[in-house]
XYZ file of C-alpha atoms in Angstrom:
56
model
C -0.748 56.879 0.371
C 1.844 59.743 0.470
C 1.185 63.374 -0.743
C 4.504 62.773 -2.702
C 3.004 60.096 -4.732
C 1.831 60.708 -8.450
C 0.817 56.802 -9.143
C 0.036 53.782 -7.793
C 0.144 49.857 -8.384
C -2.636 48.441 -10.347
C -3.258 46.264 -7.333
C -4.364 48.636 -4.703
C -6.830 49.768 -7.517
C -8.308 46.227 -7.009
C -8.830 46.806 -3.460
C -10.991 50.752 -4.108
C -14.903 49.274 -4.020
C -15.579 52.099 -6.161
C -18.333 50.797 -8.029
C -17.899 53.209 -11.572
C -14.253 53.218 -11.683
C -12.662 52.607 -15.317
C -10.115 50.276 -13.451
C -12.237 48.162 -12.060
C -12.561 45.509 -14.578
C -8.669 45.828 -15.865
C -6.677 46.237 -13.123
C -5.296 42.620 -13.047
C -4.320 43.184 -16.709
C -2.542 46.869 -16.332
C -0.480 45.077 -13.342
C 0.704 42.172 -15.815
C 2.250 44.919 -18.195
C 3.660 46.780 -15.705
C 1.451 49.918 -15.727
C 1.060 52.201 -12.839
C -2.706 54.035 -12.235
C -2.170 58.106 -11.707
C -3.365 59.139 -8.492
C -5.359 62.389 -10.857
C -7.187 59.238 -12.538
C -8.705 57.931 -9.461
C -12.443 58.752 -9.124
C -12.164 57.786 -5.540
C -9.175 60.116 -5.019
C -10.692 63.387 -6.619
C -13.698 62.625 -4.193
C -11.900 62.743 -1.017
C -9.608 65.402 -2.096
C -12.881 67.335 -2.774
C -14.149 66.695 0.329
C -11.114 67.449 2.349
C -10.376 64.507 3.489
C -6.884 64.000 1.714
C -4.296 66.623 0.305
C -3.108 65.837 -3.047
């Protein structure tokens, strides 16, 4: 992922084995209409950012 990047595709959600994210169930559904997932949405993202892993 890119520090640029503000979203991402609905599909690489599907990959995350986060096991209480609000995607995980939908994503196949937000990629059939086209919706992207914000990168500020992702539970797994604010957890690495937290821990310094990442810079968002």
């Amino acid at each position: 992922m890119l520090k640029t990047q503000t979203s991402f595709s609905p599909l690489e959600c599907g990959l995350c084995k986060e096991n209480e994210c609000m995607y995980k169930e939908c994503y196949e559904s937000l990629y059939n209409t086209g919706k992207k997932i914000m990168v500020a949405n992702c539970k797994r993202m604010r957890e690495e950012k937290r821990k310094g892993r990442i810079d968002l």
